[in-house]
mmCIF file of C-alpha atoms in Angstrom:
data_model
loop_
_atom_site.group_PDB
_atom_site.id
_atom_site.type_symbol
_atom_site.label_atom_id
_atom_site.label_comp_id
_atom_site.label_asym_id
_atom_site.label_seq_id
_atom_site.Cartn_x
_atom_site.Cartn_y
_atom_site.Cartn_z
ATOM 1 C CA UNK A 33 -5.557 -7.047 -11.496
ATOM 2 C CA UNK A 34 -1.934 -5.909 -9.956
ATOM 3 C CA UNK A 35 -1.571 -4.749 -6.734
ATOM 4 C CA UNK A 36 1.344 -1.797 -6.735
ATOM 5 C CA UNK A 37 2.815 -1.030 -3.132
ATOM 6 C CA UNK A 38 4.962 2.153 -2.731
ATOM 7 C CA UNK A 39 7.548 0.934 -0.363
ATOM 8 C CA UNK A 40 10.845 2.240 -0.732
ATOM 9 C CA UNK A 41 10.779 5.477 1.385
ATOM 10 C CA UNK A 42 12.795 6.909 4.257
ATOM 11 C CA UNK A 43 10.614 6.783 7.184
ATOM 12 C CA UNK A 44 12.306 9.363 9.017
ATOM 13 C CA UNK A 45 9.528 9.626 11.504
ATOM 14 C CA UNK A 46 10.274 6.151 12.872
ATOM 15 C CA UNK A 47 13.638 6.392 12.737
ATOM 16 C CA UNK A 48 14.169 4.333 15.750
ATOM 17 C CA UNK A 49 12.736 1.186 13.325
ATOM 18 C CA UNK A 50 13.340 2.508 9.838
ATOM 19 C CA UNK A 51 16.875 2.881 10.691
ATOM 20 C CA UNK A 52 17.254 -0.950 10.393
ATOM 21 C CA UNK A 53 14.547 -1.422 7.832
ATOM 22 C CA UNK A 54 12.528 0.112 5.389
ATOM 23 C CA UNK A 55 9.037 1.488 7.230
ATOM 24 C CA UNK A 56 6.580 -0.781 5.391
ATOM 25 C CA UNK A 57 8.724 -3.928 6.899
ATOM 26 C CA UNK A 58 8.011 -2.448 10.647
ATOM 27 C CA UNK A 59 5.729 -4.986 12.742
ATOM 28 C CA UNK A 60 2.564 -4.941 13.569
ATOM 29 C CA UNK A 61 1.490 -7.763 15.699
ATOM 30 C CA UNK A 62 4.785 -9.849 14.847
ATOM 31 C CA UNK A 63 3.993 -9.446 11.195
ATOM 32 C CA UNK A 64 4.988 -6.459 9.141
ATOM 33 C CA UNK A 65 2.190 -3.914 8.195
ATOM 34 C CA UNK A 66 2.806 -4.016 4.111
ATOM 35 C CA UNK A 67 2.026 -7.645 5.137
ATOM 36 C CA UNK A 68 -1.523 -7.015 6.707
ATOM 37 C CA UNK A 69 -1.993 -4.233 3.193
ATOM 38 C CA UNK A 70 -1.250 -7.453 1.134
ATOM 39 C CA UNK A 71 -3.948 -9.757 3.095
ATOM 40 C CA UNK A 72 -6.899 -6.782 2.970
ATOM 41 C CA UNK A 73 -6.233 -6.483 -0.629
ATOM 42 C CA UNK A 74 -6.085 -10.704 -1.156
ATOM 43 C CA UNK A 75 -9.369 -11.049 0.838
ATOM 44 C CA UNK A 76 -10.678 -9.343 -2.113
ATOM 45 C CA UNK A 77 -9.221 -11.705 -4.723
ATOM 46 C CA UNK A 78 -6.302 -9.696 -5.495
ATOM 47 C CA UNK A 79 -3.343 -11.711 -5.213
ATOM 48 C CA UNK A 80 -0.740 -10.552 -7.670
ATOM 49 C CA UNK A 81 1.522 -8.118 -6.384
ATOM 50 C CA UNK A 82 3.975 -5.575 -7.666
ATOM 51 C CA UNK A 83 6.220 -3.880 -4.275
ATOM 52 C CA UNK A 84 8.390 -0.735 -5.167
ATOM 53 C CA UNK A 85 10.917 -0.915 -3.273
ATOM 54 C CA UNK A 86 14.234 1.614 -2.318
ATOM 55 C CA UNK A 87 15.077 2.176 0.498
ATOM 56 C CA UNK A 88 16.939 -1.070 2.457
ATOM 57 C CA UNK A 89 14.999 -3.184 -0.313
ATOM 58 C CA UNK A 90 17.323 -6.153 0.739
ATOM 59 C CA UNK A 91 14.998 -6.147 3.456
ATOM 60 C CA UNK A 92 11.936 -6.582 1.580
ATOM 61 C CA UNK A 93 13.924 -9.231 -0.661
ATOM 62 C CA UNK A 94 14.938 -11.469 1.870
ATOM 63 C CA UNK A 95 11.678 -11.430 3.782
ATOM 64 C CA UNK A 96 9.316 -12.609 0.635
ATOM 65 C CA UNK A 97 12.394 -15.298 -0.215
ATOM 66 C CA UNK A 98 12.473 -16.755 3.044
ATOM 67 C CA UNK A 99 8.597 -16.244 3.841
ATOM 68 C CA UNK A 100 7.730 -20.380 3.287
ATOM 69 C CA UNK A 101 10.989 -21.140 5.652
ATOM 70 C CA UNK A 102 10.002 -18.755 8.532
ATOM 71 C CA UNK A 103 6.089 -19.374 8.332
ATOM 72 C CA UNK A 104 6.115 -23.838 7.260
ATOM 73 C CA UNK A 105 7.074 -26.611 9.083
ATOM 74 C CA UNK A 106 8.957 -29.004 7.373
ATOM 75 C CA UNK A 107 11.640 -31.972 7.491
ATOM 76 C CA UNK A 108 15.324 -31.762 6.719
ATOM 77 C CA UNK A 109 17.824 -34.746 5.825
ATOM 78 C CA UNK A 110 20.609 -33.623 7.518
ATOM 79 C CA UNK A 111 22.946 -35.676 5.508
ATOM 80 C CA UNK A 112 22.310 -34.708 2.157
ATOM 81 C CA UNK A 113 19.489 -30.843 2.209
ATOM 82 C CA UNK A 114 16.820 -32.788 1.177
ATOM 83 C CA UNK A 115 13.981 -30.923 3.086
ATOM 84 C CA UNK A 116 10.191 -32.226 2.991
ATOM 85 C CA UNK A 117 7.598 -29.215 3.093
ATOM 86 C CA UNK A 118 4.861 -30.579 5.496
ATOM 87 C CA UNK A 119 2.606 -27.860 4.821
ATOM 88 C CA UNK A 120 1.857 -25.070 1.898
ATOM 89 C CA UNK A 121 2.392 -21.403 2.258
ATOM 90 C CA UNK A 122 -1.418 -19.838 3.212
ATOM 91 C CA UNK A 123 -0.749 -16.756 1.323
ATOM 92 C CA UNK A 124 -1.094 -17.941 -2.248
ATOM 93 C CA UNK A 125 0.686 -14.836 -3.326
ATOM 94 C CA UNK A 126 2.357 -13.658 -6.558
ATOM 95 C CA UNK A 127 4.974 -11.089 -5.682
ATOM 96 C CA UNK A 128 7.530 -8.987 -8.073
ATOM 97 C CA UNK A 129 9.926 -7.324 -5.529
ATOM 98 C CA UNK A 130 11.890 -4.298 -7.587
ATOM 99 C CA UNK A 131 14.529 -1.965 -6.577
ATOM 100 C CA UNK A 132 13.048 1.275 -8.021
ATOM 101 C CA UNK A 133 15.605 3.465 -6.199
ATOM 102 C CA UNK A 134 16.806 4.806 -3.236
ATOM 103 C CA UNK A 135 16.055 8.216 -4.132
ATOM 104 C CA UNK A 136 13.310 8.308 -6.433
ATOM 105 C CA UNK A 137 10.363 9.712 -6.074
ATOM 106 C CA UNK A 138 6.526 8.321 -5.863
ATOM 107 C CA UNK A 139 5.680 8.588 -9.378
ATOM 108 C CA UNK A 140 9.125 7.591 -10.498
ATOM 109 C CA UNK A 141 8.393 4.379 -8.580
ATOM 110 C CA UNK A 142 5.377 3.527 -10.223
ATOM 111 C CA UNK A 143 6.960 4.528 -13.620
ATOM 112 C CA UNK A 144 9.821 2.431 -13.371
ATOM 113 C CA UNK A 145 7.466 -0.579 -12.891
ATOM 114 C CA UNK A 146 5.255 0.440 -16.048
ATOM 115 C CA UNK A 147 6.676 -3.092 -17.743
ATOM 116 C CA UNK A 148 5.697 -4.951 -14.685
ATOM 117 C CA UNK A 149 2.040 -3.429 -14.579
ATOM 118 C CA UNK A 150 1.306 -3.697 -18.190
ATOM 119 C CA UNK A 151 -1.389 -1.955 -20.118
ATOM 120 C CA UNK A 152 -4.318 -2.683 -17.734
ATOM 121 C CA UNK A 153 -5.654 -1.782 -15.151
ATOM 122 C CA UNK A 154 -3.995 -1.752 -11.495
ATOM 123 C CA UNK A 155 -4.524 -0.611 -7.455
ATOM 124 C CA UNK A 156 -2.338 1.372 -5.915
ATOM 125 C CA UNK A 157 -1.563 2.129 -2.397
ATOM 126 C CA UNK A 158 1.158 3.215 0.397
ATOM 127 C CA UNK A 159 3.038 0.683 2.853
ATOM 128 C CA UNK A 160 2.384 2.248 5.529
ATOM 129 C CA UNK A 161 -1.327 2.387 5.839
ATOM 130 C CA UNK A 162 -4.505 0.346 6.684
ATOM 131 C CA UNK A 163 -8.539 0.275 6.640
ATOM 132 C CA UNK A 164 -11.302 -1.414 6.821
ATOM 133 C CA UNK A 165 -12.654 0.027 2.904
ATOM 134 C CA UNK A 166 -13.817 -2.582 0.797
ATOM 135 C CA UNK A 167 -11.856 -3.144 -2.058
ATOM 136 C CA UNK A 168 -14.148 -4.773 -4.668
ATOM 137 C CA UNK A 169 -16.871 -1.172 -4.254
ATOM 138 C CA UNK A 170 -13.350 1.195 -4.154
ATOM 139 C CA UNK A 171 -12.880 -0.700 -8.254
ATOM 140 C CA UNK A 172 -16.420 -0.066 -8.704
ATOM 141 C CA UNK A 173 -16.776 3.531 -7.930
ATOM 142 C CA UNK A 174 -13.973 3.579 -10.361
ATOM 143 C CA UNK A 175 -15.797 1.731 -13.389
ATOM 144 C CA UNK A 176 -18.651 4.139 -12.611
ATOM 145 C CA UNK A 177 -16.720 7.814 -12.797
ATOM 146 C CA UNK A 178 -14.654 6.907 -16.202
ATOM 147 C CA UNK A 179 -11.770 8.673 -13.782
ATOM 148 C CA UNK A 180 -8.027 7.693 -14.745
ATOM 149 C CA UNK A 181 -7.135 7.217 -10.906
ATOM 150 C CA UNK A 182 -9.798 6.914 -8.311
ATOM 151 C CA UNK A 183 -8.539 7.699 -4.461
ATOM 152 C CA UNK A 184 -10.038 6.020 -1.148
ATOM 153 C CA UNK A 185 -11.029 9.739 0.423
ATOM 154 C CA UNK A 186 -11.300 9.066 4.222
ATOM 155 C CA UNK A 187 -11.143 11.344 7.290
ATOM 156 C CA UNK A 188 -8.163 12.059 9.601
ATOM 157 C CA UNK A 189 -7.774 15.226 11.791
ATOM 158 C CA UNK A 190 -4.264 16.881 11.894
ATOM 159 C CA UNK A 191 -1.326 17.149 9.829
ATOM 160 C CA UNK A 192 -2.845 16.062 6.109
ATOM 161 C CA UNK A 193 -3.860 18.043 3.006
ATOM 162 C CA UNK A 194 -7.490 17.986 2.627
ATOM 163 C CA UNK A 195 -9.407 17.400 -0.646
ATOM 164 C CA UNK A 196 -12.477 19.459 -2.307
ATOM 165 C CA UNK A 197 -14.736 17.074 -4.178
ATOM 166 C CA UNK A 198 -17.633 18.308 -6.790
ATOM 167 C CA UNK A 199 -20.924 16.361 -6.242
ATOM 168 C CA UNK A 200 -20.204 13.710 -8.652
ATOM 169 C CA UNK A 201 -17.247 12.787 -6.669
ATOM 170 C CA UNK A 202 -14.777 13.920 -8.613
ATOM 171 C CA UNK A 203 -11.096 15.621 -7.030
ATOM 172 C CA UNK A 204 -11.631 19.208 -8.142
ATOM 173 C CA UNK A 205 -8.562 20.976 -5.719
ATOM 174 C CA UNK A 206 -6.388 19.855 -3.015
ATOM 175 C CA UNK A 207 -6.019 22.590 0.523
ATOM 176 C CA UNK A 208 -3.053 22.907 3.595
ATOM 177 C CA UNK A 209 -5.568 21.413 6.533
ATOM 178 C CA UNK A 210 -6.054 22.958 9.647
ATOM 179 C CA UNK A 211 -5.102 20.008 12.831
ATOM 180 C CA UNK A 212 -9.094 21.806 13.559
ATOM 181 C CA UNK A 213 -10.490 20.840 10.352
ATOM 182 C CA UNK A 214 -12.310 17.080 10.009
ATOM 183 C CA UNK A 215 -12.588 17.183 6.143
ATOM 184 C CA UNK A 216 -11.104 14.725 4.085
ATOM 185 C CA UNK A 217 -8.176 13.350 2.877
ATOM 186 C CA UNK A 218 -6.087 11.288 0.449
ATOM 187 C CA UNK A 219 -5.976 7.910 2.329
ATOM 188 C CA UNK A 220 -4.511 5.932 -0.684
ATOM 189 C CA UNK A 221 -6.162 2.733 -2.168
ATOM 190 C CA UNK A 222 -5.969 3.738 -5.414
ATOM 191 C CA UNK A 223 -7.771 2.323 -8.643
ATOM 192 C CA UNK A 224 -5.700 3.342 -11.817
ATOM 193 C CA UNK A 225 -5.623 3.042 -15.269
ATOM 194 C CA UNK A 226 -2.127 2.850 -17.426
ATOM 195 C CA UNK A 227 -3.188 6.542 -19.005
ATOM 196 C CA UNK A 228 -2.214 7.736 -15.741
ATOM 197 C CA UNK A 229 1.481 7.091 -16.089
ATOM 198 C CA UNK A 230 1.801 9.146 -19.416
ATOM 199 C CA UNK A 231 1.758 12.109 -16.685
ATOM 200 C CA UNK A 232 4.770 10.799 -14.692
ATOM 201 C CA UNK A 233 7.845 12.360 -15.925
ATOM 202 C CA UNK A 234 10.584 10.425 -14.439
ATOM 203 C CA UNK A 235 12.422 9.852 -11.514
ATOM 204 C CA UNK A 236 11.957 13.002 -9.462
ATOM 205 C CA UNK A 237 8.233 13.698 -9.945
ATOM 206 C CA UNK A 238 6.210 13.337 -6.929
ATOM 207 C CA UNK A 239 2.881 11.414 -7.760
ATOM 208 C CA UNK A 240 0.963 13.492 -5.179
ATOM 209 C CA UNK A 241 1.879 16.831 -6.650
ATOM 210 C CA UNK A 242 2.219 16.761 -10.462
ATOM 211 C CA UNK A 243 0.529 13.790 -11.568
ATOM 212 C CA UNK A 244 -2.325 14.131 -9.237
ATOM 213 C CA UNK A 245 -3.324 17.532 -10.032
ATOM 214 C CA UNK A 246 -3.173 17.310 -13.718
ATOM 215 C CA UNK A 247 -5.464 14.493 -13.368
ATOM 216 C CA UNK A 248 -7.686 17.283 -11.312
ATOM 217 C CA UNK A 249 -7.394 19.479 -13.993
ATOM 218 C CA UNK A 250 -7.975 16.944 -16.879
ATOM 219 C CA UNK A 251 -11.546 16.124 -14.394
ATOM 220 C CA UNK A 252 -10.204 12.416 -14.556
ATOM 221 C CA UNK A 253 -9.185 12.130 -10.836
ATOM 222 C CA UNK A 254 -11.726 10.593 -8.929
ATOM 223 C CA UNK A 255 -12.565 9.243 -5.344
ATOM 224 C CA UNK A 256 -14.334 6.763 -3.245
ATOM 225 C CA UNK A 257 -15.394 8.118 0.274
ATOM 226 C CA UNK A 258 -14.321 5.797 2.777
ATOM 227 C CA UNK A 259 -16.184 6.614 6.411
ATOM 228 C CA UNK A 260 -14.955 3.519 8.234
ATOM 229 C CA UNK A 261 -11.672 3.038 10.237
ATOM 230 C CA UNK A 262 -8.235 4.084 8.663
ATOM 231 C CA UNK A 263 -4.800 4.644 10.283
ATOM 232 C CA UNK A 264 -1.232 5.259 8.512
ATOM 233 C CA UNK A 265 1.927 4.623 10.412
ATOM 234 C CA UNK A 266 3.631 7.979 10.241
ATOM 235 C CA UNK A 267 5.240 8.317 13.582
ATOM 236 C CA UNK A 268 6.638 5.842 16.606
ATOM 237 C CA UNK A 269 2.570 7.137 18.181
ATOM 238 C CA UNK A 270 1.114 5.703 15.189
ATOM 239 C CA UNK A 271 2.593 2.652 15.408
ATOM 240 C CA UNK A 272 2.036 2.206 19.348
ATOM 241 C CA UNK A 273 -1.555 3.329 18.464
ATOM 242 C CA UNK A 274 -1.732 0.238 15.557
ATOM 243 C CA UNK A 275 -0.378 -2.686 17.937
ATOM 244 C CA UNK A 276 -2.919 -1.647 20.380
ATOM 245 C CA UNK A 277 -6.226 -2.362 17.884
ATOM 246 C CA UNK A 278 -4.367 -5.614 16.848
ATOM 247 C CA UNK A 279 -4.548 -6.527 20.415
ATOM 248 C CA UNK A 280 -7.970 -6.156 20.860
ATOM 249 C CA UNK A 281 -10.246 -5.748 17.740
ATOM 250 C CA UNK A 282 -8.194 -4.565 14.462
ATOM 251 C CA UNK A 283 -10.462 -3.433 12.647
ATOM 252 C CA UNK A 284 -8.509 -3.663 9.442
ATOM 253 C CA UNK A 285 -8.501 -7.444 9.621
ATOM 254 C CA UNK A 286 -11.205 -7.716 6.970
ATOM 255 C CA UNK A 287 -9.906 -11.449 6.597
ATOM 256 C CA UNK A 288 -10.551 -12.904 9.948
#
């Protein structure tokens, strides 16, 4: 199963990083936090990734093509290139880097890598965001619902649009939230199936607004509840607030 990664936005909230690089290629820990999405998602078996990229996606490039030179030692013959690999890359890692735009929207991302994801089954998620959920029972909640696109529900106060789910699960309406209000929200980790992209329109159609609510009002949008630890990078705070777990116990570092 792919592994899509929305990473070709602005930013603008970290503009004192993203205006050097695009915000899912700011650091965590010395590493950059699309990279920590990519080893939650591989400590589940899922190894094959697809990364939409826009926004500086030379960036992105040139990180994944020099990723064994930075992270293997090795030998060089000076006098004629020859260089000796000492070691293997840990990350045994399949990834399609594409340039979906710099001004296209979230579902024109993931429509303009329809070719790339085939006619099967796929995650989703943001760059910018991690958690401790576990992958493998996100897919399974899936299987169970017969939804076309399941979301990771989780809960974060403040600034977020909160969800209203039926009994069964299922996404029946999306709300403005209150900073007050503790319900839940869309915290990504998607499970997908290829139906969902006949409802992206193009370029300019935002996944979380067209798409996701005529999945609501088909009754094929579904979610996971997530009550463990999540935390998106939305703001210089965020990311200050990120470093500090990865200091001590990172919670997200399902791997370790």
């Amino acid at each position: 199963m792919k592994v899509v990664l929305l990473a070709g936005g602005l930013g603008t909230r970290l503009g004192e990083e993203t205006s050097i690089r695009p915000k899912p290629m700011v650091e965590i820990g010395g590493r950059p936090i699309m990279w920590h999405i990519m080893k939650i998602y591989a400590h589940y078996g899922l190894r094959d990734f697809v990364v939409l990229g826009g926004y500086k996606v030379r960036y992105i490039r040139d990180y994944f093509l020099r990723y064994r030179d930075e992270n293997c030692d090795f030998s060089i013959e000076l006098g004629n290139g020859k260089v000796q690999w000492l070691e293997a890359v840990s990350e045994n890692w399949r990834v399609t880097v594409l340039d979906t735009g710099a001004e296209t929207m979230t579902g024109g991302r993931i429509l303009r890598a329809r070719k790339h994801i085939g006619d099967e089954r796929f995650c989703l998620t943001y760059g910018d965001g991690v958690s401790d959920v576990n992958i493998r029972r996100v897919i399974a909640a899936h299987e169970a619902t017969g939804a076309w696109c399941t979301l990771t529900a989780v809960s974060q106060p403040g600034r977020y649009g909160a969800l209203r789910l039926s009994e069964d699960g299922h996404v029946t309406g999306f709300r403005e939230k209150d900073a007050r209000d503790g319900g839940l929200i869309n915290g990504g980790f998607f499970v997908c199936e290829p139906q969902m992209l006949d409802l992206i329109e193009g370029d300019s159609t935002v996944f979380e607004e067209g798409p996701m609510r005529r999945l609501t009002e088909l009754g094929k949008l579904g979610s996971y509840q997530h009550d463990g630890y999540w935390q998106s990078m939305d703001s210089l705070r965020d990311k200050q607030t990120l470093e500090a777990r990865w200091a001590t116990d990172a919670p997200w570092k399902v791997w370790d």
